[in-house]
PDB file of C-alpha atoms in Angstrom:
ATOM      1  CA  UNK A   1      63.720  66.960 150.730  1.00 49.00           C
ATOM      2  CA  UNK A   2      65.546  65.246 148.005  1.00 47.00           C
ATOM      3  CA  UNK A   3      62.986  66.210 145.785  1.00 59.00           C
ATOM      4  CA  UNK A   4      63.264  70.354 146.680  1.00 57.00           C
ATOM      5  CA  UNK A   5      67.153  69.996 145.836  1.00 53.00           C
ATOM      6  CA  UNK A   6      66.008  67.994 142.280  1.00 54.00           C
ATOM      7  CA  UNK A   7      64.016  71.236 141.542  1.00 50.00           C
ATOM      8  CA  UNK A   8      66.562  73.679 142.760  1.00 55.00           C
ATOM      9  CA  UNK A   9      69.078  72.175 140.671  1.00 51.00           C
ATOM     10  CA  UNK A  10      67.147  71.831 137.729  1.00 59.00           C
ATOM     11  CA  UNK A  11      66.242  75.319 137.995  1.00 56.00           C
ATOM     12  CA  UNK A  12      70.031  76.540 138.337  1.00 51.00           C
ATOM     13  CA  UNK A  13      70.798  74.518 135.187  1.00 52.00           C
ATOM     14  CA  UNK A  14      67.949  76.002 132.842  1.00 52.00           C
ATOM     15  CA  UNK A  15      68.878  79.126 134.314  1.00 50.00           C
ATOM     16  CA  UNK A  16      73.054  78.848 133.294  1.00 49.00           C
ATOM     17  CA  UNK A  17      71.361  77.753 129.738  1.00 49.00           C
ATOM     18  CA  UNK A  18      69.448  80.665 129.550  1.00 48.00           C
ATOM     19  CA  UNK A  19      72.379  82.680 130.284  1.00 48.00           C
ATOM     20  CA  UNK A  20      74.903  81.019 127.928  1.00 50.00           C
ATOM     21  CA  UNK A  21      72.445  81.369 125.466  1.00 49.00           C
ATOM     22  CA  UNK A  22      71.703  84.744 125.667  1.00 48.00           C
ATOM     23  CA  UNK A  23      75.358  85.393 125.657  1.00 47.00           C
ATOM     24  CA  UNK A  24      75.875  82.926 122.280  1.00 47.00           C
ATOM     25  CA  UNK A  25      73.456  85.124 120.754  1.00 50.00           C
ATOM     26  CA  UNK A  26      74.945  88.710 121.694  1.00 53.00           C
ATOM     27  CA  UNK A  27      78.069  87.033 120.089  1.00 76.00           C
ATOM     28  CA  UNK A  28      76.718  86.028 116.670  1.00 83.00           C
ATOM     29  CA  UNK A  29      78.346  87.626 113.795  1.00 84.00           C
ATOM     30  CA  UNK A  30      75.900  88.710 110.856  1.00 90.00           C
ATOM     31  CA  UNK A  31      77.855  88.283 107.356  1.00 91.00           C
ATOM     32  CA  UNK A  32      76.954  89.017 103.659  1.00 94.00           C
ATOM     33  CA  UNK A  33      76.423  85.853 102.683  1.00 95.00           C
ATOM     34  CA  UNK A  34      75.112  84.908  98.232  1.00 96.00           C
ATOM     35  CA  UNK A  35      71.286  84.666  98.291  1.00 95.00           C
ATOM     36  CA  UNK A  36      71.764  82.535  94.754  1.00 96.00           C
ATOM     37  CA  UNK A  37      74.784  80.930  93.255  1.00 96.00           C
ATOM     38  CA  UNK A  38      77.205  83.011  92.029  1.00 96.00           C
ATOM     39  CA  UNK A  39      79.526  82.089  89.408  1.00 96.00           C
ATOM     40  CA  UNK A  40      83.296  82.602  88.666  1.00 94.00           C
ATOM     41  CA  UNK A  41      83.563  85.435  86.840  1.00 91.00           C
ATOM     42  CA  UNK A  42      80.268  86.883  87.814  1.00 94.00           C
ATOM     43  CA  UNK A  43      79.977  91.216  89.804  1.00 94.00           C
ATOM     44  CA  UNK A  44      78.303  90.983  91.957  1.00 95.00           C
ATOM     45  CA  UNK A  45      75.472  92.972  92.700  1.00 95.00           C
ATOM     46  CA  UNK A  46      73.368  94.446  95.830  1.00 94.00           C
ATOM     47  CA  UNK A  47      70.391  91.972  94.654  1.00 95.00           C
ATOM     48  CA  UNK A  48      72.609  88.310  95.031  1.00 94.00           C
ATOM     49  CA  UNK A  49      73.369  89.241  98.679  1.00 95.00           C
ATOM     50  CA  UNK A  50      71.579  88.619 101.931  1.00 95.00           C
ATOM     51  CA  UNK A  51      72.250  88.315 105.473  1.00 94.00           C
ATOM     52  CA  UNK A  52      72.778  85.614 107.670  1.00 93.00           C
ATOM     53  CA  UNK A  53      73.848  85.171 111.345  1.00 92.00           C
ATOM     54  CA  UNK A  54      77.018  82.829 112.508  1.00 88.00           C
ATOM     55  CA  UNK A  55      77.998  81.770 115.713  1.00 85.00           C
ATOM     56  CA  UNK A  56      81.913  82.464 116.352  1.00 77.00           C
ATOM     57  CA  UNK A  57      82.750  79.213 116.653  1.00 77.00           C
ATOM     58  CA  UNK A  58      81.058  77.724 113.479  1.00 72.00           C
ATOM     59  CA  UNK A  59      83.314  80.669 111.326  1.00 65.00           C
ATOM     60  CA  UNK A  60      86.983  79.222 112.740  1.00 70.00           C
ATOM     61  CA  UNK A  61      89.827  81.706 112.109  1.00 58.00           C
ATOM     62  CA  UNK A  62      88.924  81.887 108.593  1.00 71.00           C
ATOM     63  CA  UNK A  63      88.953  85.476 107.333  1.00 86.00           C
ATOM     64  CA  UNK A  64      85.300  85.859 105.502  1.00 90.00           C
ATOM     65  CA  UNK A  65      84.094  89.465 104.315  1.00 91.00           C
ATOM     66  CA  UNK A  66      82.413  91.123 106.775  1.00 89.00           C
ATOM     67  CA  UNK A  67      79.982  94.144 105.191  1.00 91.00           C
ATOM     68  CA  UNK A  68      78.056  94.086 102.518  1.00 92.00           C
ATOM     69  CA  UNK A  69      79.537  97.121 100.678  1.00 92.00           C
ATOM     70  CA  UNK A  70      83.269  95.370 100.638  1.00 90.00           C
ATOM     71  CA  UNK A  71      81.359  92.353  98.404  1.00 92.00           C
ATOM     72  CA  UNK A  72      79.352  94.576  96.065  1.00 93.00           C
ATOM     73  CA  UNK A  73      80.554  95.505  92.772  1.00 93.00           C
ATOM     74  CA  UNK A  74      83.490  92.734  93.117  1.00 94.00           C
ATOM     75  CA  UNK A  75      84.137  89.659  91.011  1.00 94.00           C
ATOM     76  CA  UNK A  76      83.771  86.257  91.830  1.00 95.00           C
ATOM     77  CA  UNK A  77      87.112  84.089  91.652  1.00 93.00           C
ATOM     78  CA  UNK A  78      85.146  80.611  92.485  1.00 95.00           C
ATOM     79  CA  UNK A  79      81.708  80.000  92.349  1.00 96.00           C
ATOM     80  CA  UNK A  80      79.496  81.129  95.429  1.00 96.00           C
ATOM     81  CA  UNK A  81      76.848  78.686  97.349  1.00 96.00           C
ATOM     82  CA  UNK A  82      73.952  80.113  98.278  1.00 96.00           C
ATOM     83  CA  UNK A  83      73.797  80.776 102.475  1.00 93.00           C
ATOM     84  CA  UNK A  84      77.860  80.298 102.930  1.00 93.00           C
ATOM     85  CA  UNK A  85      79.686  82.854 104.049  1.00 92.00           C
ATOM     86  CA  UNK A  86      82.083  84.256 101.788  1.00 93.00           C
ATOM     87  CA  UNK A  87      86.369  84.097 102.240  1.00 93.00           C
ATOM     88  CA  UNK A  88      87.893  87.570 101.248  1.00 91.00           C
ATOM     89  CA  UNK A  89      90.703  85.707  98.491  1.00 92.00           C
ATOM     90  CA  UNK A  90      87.286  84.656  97.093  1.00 94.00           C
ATOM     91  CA  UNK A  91      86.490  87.670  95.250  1.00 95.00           C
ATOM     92  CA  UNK A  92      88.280  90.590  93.296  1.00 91.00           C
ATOM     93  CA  UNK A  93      88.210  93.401  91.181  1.00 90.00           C
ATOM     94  CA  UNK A  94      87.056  93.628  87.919  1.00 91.00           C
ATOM     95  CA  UNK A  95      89.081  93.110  85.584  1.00 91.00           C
ATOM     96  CA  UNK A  96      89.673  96.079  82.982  1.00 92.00           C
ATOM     97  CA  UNK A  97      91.592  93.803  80.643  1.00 94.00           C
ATOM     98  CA  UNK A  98      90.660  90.224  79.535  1.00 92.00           C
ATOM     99  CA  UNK A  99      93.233  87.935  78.777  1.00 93.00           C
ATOM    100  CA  UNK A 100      93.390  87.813  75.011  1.00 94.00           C
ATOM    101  CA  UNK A 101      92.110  90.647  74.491  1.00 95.00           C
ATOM    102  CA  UNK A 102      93.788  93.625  72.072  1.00 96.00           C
ATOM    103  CA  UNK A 103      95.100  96.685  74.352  1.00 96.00           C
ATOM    104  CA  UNK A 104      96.478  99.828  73.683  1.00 96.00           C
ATOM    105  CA  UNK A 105      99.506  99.624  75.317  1.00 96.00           C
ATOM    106  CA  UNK A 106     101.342 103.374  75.990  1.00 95.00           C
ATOM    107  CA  UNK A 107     105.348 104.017  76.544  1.00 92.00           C
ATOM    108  CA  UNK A 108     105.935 107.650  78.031  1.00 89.00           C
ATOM    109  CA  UNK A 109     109.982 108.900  79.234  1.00 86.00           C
ATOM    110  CA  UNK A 110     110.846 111.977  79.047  1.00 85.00           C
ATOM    111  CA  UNK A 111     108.277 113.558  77.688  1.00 86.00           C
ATOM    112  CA  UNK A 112     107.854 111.248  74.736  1.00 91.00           C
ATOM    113  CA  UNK A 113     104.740 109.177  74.413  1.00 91.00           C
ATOM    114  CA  UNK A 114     104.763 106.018  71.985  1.00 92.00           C
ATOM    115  CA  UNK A 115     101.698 104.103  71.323  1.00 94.00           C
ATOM    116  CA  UNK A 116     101.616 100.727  70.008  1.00 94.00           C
ATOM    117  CA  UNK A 117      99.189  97.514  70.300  1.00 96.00           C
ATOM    118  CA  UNK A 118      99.109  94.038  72.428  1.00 96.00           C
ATOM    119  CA  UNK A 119      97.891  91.310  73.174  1.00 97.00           C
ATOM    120  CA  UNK A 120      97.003  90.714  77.114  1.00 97.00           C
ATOM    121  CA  UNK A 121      98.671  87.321  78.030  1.00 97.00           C
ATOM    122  CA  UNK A 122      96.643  87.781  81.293  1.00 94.00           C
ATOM    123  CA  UNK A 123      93.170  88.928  82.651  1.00 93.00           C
ATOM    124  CA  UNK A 124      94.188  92.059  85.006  1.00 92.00           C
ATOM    125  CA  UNK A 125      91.891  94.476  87.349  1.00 92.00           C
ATOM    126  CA  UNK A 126      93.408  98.004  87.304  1.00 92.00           C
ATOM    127  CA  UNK A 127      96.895  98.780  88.670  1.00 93.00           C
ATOM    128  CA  UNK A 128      97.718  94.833  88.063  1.00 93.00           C
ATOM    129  CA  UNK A 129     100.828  94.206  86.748  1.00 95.00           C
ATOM    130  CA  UNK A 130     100.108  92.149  83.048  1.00 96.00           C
ATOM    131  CA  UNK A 131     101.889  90.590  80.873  1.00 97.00           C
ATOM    132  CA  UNK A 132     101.350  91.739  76.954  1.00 96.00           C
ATOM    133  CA  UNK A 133     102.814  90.472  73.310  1.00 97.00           C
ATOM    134  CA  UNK A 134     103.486  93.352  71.677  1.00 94.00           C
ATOM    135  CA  UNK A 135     101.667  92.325  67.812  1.00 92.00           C
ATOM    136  CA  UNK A 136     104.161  94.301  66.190  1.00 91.00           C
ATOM    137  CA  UNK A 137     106.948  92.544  67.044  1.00 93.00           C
ATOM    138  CA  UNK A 138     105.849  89.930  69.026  1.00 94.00           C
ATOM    139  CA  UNK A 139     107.930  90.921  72.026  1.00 94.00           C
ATOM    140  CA  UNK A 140     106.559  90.057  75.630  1.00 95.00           C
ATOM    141  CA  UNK A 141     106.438  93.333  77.864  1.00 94.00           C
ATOM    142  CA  UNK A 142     104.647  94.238  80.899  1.00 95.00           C
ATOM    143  CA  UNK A 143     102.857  96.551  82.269  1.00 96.00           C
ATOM    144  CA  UNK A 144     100.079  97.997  84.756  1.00 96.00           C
ATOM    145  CA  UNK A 145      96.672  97.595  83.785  1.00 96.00           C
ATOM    146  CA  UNK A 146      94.857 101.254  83.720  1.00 95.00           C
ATOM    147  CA  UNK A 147      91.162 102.064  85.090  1.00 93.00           C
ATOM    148  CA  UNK A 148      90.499 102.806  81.115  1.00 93.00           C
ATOM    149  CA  UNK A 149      91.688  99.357  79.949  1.00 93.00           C
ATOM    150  CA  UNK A 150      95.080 100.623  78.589  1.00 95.00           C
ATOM    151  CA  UNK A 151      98.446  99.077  79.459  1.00 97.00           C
ATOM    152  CA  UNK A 152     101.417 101.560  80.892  1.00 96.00           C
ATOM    153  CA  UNK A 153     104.745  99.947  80.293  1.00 94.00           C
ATOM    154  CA  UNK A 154     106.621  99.939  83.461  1.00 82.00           C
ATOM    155  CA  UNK A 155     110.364  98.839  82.030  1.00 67.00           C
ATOM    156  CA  UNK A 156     110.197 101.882  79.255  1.00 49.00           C
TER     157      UNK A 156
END
């Protein structure tokens, strides 16, 4: 007798495993995730990303990027292990201006357009807000970083 209510119980317990299981698994979250290291600096592209599945509780309340098309085409900030899933302030956009780099940098009020030359003081994606040395006069002045690599002054 004690013997049929050892069985029964073991049963009931593989069963609630089973169950609990099955249930983990409907749960598991499938992220992008780097299929080789990816460097600071680095787009990434459709080839350095794979797939891998997470159980909710190993991901915490971190907020990691979710779909493959938010991750392509983006820049890595920090460098990206292979298999780990991937925070969203890890990555950004491309940056259209390098810091250092010489930029045309474009005044325009009132109809009147001037065009002078700079010097980015910072690395900027477009619509960031740069700083830039004008190499004229070696004024600092800044400005929003255009998809074309130009600088629009936003203080005219």
């Amino acid at each position: 007798m004690l013997n049929r209510f050892g069985l029964i119980a073991r049963g009931l317990a593989a069963l609630l495993v089973l169950s609990f299981a099955g249930a983990a698994a409907a749960e598991e979250r499938r992220l992008p995730v780097p299929a080789v290291t990816i460097r600071p600096g680095e787009v990434i592209k459709d080839e350095m990303v794979t797939e891998r599945a997470f159980a909710p509780n190993l991901l915490g309340v971190a907020l990691f990027i979710e779909t493959r098309p938010t991750l392509v085409g983006r820049m890595a900030r920090r460098t990206l292990l292979p298999g780990q899933p991937i925070p969203t302030n890890a990555v950004e956009d491309p940056w259209a201006v390098a810091r250092g780099a010489i930029v045309k940098v474009i005044v325009e009020d009132s109809g009147l357009s001037i065009v002078t030359y700079g010097s980015a003081l910072q690395s900027g994606a477009a619509g960031a807000l740069i700083p830039v040395r004008n190499t004229d006069t070696g004024v600092i002045i800044r400005g929003i970083v255009q998809p074309d690599g130009t600088i629009k002054v936003v203080d005219g």
